[in-house]
Short mmCIF file of N, CA and C in Angstrom, two decimals:
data_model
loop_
_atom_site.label_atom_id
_atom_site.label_comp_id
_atom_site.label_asym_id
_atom_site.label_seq_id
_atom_site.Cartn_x
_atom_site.Cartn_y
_atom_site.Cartn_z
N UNK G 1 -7.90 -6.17 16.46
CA UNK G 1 -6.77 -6.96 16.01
C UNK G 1 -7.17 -8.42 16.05
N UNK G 2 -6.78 -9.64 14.90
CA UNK G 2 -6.90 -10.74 14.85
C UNK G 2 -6.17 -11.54 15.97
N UNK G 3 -6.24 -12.02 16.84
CA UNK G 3 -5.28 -12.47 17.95
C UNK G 3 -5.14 -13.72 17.51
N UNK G 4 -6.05 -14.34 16.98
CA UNK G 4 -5.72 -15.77 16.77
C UNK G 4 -4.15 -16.10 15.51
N UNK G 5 -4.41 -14.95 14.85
CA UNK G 5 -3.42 -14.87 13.65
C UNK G 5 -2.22 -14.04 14.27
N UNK G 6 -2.27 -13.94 15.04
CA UNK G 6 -1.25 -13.10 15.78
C UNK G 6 0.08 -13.26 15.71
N UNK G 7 0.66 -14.59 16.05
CA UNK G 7 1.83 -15.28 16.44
C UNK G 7 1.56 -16.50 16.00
N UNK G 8 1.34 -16.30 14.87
CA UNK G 8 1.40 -17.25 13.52
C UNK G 8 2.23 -17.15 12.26
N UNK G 9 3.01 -18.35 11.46
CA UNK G 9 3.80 -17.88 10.39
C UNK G 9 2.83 -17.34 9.09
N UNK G 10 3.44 -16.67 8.37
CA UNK G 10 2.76 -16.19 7.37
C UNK G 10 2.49 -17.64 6.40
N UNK G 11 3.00 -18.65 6.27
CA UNK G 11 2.32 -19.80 5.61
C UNK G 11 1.09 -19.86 6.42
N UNK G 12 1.01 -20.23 7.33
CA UNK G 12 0.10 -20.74 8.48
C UNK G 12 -1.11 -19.94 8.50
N UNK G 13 -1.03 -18.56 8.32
CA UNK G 13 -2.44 -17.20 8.42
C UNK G 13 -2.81 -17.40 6.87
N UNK G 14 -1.70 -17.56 5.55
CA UNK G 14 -2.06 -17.49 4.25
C UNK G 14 -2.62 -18.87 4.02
N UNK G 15 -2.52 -19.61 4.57
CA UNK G 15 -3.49 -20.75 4.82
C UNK G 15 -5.18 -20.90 5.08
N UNK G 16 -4.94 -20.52 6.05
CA UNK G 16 -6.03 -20.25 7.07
C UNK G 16 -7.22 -19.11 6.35
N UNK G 17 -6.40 -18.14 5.75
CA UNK G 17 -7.28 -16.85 4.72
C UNK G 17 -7.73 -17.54 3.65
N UNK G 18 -7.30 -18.74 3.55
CA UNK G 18 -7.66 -19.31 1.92
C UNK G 18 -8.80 -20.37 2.49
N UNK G 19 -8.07 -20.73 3.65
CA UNK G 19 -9.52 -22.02 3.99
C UNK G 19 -10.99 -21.20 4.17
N UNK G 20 -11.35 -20.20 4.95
CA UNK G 20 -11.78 -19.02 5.52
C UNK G 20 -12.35 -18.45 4.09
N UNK G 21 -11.76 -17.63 3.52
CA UNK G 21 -12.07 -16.85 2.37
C UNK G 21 -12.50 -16.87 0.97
N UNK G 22 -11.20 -18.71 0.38
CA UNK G 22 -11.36 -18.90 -0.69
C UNK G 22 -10.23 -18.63 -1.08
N UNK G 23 -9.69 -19.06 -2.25
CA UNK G 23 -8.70 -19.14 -2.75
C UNK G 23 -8.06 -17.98 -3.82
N UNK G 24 -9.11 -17.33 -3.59
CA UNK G 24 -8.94 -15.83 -4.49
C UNK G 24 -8.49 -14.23 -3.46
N UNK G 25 -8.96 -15.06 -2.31
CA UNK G 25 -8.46 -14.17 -1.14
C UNK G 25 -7.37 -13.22 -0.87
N UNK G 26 -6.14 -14.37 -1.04
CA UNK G 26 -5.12 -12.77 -1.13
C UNK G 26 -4.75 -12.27 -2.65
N UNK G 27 -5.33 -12.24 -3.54
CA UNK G 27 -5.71 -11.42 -4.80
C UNK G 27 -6.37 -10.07 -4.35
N UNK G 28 -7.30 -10.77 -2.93
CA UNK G 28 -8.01 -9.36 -3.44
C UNK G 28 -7.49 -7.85 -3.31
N UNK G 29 -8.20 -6.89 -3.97
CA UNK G 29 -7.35 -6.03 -4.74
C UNK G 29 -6.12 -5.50 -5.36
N UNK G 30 -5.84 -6.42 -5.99
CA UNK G 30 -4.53 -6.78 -6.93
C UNK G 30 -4.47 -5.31 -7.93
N UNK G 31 -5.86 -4.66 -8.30
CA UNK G 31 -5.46 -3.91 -9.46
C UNK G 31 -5.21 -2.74 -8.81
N UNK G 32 -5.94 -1.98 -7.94
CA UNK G 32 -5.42 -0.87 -6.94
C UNK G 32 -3.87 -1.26 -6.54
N UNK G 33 -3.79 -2.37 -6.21
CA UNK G 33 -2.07 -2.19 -5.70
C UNK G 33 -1.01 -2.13 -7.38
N UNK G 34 -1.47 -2.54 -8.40
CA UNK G 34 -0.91 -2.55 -9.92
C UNK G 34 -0.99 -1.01 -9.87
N UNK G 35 -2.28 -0.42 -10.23
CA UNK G 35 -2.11 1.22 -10.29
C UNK G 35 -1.34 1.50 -9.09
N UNK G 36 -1.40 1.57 -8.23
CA UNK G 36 -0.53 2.39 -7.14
C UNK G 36 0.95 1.99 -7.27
N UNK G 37 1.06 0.68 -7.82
CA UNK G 37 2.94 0.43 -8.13
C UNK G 37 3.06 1.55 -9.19
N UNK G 38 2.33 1.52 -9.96
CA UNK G 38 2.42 2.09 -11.63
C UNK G 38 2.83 3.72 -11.28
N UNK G 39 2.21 4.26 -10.41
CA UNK G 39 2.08 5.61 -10.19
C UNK G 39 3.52 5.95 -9.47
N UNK G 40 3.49 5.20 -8.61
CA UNK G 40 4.72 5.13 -7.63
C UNK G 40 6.10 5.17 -8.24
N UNK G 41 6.05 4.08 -9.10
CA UNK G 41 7.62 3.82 -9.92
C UNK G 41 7.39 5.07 -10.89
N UNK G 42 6.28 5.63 -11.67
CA UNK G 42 6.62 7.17 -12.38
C UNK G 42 7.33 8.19 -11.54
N UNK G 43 6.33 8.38 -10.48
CA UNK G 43 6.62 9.13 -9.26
C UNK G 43 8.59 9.48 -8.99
N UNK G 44 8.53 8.28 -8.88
CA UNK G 44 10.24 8.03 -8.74
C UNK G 44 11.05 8.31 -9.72
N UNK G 45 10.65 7.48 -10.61
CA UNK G 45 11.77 7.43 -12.17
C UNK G 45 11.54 8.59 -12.44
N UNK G 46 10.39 9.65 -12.80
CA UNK G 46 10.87 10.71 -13.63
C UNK G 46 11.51 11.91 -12.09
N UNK G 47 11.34 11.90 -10.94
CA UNK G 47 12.09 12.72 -9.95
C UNK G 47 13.80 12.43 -9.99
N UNK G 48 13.75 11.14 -10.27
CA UNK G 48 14.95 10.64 -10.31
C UNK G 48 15.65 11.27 -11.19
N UNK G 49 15.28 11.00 -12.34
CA UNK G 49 15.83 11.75 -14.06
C UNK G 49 16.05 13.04 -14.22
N UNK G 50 14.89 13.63 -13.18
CA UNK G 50 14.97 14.92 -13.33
C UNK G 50 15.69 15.75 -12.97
N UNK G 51 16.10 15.14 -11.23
CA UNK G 51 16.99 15.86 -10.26
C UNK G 51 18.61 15.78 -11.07
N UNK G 52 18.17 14.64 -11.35
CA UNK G 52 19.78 14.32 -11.83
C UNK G 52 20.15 15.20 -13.04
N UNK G 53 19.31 15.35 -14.28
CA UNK G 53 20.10 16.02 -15.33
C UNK G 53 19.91 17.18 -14.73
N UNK G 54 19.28 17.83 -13.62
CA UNK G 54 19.34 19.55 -13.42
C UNK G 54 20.89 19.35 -12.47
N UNK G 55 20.93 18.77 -11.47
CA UNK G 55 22.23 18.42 -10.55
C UNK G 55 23.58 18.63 -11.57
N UNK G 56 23.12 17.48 -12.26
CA UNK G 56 24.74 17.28 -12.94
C UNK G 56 25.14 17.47 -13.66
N UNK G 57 24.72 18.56 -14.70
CA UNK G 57 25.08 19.34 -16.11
C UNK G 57 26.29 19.84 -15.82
N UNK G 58 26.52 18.58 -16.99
CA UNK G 58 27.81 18.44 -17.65
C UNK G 58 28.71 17.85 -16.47
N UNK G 59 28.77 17.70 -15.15
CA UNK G 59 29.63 17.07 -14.81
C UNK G 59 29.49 15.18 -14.56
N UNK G 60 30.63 14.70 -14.07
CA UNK G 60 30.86 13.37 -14.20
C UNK G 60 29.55 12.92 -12.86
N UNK G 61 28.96 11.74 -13.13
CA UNK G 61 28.01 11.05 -11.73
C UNK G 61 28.62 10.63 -11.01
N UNK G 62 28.75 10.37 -9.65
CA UNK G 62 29.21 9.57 -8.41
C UNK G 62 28.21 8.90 -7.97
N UNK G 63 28.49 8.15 -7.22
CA UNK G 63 28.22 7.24 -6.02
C UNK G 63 27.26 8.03 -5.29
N UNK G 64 27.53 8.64 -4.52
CA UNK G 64 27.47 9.73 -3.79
C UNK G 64 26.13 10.45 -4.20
N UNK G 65 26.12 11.24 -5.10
CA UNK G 65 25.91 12.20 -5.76
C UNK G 65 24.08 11.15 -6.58
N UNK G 66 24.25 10.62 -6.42
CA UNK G 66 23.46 8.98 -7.35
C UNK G 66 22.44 8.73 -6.44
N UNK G 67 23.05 8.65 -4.98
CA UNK G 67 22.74 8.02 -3.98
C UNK G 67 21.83 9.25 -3.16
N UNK G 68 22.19 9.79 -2.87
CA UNK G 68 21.25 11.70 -2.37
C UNK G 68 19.73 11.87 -3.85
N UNK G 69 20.47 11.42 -4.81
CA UNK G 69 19.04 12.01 -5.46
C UNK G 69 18.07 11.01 -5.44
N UNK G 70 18.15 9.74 -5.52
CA UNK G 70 17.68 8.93 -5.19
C UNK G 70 17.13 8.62 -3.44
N UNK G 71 17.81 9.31 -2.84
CA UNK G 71 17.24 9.21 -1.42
C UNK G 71 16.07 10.71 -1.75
N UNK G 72 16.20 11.41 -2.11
CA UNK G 72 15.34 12.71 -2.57
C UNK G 72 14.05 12.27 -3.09
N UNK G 73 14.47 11.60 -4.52
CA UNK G 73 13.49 11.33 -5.33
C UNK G 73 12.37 10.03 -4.37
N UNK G 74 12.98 9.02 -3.54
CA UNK G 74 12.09 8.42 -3.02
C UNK G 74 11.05 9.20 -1.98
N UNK G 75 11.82 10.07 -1.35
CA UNK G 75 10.79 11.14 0.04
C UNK G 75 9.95 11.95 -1.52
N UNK G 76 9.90 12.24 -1.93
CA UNK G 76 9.18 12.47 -3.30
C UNK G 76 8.08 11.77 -3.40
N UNK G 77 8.94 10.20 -3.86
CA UNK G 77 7.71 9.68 -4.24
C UNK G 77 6.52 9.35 -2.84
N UNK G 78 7.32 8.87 -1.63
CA UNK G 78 6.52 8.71 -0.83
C UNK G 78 5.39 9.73 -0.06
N UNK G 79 5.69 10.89 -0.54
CA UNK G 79 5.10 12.29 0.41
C UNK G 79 3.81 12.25 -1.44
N UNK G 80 4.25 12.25 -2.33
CA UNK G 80 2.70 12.34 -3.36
C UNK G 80 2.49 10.72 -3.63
N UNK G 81 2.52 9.50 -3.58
CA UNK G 81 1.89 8.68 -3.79
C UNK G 81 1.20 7.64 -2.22
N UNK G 82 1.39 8.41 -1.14
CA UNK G 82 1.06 7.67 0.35
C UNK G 82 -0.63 7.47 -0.26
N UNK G 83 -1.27 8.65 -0.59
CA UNK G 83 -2.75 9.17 -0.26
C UNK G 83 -3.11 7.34 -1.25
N UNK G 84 -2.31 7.23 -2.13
CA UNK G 84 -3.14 6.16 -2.72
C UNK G 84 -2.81 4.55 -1.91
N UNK G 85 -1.73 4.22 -1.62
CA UNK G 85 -1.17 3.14 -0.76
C UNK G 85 -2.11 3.19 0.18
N UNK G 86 -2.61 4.09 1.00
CA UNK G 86 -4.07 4.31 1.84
C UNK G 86 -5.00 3.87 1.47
N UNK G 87 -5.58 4.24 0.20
CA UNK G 87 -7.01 3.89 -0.58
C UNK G 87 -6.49 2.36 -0.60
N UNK G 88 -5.30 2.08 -1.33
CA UNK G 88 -5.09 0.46 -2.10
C UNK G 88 -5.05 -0.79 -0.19
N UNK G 89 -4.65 -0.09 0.64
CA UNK G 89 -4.79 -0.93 2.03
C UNK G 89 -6.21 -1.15 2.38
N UNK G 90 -7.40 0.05 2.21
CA UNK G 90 -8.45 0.20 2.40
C UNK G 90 -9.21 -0.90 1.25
N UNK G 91 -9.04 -0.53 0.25
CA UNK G 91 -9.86 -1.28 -0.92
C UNK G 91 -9.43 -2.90 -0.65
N UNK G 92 -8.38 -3.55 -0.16
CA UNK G 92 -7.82 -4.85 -0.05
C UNK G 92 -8.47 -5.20 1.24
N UNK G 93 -9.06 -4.65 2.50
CA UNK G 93 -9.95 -4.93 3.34
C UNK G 93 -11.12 -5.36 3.18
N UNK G 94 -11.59 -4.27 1.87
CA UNK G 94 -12.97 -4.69 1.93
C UNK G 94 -13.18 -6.16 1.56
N UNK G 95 -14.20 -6.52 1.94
CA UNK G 95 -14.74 -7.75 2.17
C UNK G 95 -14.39 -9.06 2.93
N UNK G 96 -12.64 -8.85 3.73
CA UNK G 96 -12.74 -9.15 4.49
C UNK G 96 -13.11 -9.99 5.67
N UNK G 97 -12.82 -10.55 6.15
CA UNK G 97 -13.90 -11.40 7.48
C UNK G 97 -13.13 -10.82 8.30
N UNK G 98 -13.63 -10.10 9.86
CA UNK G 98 -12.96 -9.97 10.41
C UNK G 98 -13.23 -10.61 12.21
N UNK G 99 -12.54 -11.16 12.84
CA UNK G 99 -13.09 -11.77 13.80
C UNK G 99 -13.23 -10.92 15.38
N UNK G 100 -12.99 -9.75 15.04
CA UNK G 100 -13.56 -8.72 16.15
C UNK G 100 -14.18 -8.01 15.84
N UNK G 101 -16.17 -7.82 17.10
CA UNK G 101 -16.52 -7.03 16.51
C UNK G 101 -16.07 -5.64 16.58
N UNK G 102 -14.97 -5.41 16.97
CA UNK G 102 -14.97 -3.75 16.91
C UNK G 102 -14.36 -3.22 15.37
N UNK G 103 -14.46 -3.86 14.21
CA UNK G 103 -13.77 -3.13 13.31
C UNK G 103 -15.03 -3.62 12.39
N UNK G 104 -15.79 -2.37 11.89
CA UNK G 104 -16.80 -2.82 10.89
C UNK G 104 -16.75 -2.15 9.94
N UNK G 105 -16.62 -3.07 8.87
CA UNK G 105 -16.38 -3.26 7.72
C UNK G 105 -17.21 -2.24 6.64
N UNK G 106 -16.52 -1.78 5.57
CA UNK G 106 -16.91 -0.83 4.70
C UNK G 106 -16.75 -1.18 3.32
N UNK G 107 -17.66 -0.30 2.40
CA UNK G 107 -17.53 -0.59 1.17
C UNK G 107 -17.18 0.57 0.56
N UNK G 108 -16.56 0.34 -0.35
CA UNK G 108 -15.74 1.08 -1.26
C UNK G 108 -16.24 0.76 -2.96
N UNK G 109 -16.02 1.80 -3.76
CA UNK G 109 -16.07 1.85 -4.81
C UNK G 109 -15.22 1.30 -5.83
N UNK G 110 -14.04 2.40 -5.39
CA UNK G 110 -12.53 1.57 -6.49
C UNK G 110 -11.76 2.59 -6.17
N UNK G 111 -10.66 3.02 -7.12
CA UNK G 111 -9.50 3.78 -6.41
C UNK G 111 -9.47 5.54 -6.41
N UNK G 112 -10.82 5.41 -7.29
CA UNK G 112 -10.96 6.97 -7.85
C UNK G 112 -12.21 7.09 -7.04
N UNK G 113 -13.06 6.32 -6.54
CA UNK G 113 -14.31 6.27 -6.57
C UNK G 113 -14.31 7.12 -5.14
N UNK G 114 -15.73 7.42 -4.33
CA UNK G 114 -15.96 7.98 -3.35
C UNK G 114 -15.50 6.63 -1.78
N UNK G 115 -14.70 7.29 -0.98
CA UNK G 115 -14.07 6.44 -0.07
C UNK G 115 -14.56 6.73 1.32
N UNK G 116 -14.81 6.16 2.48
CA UNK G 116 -15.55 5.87 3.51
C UNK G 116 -14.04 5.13 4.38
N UNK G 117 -13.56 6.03 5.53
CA UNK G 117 -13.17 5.45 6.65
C UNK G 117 -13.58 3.90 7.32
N UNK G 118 -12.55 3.19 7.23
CA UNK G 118 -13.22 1.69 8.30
C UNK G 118 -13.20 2.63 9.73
N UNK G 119 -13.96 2.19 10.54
CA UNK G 119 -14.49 2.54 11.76
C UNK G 119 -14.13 1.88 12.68
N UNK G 120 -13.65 1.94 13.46
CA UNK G 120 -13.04 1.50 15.01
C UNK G 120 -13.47 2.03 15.82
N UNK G 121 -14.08 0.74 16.78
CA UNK G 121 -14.58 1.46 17.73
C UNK G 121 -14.18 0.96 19.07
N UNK G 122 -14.05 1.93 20.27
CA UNK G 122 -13.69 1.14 21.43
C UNK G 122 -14.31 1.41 22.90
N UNK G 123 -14.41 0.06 23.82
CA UNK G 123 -15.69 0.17 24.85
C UNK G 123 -14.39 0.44 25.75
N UNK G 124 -14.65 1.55 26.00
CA UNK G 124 -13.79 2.20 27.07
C UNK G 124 -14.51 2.62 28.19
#
């Protein structure tokens, strides 16, 4: 864990990542998190659409009724699109600086590509 960034405001660390990193820094991996929105909001919208015209044929929508498929359709989206929000957290690490040595750093391909665990290690 970064301790120095710890109990710091997020201006103050997004600062500090840019002095440190460069100014392209929190970009990095912008397009993994674009595909993984992209997948995510399908994920949703068509569970959403779907539940609903099988639910409510022919009757009137509620509140209610709106609100359940939509709580449905999100455990949906979140139980098939996690595996990639994983890869897109992983791929936004790489390269990285990190100021403890116990977390060493990995390379990655891209979002389809072959993926490698970051490694933690601890002197116990």
């Amino acid at each position: 864990m970064d301790e120095k960034r710890k109990a710091r405001s997020t201006p103050a660390v997004l600062m500090e990542i840019i002095k440190e990193e460069g100014l392209l820094a929190p970009y990095r991996g912008w397009f993994p998190v674009i595909s993984s929105l992209c997948c995510s909001n399908f994920v949703y919208f068509y569970t959403f659409n779907s539940l609903k015209s099988l639910w409510l044929k022919g009757t009137a929508p509620t509140t209610g009724k709106d609100l359940t498929i939509g709580f449905i359709a999100g455990i949906v989206n979140v139980l098939v699109t996690t595996p990639l929000w994983v890869v897109n957290t992983r791929l936004k690490l790489q390269g990285a600086k990190f100021r403890s040595d116990d977390i060493k750093p990995t390379t990655y391909t891209g979002i389809s590509g072959k993926t490698y665990q970051l490694k933690f290690t601890t002197n116990i």
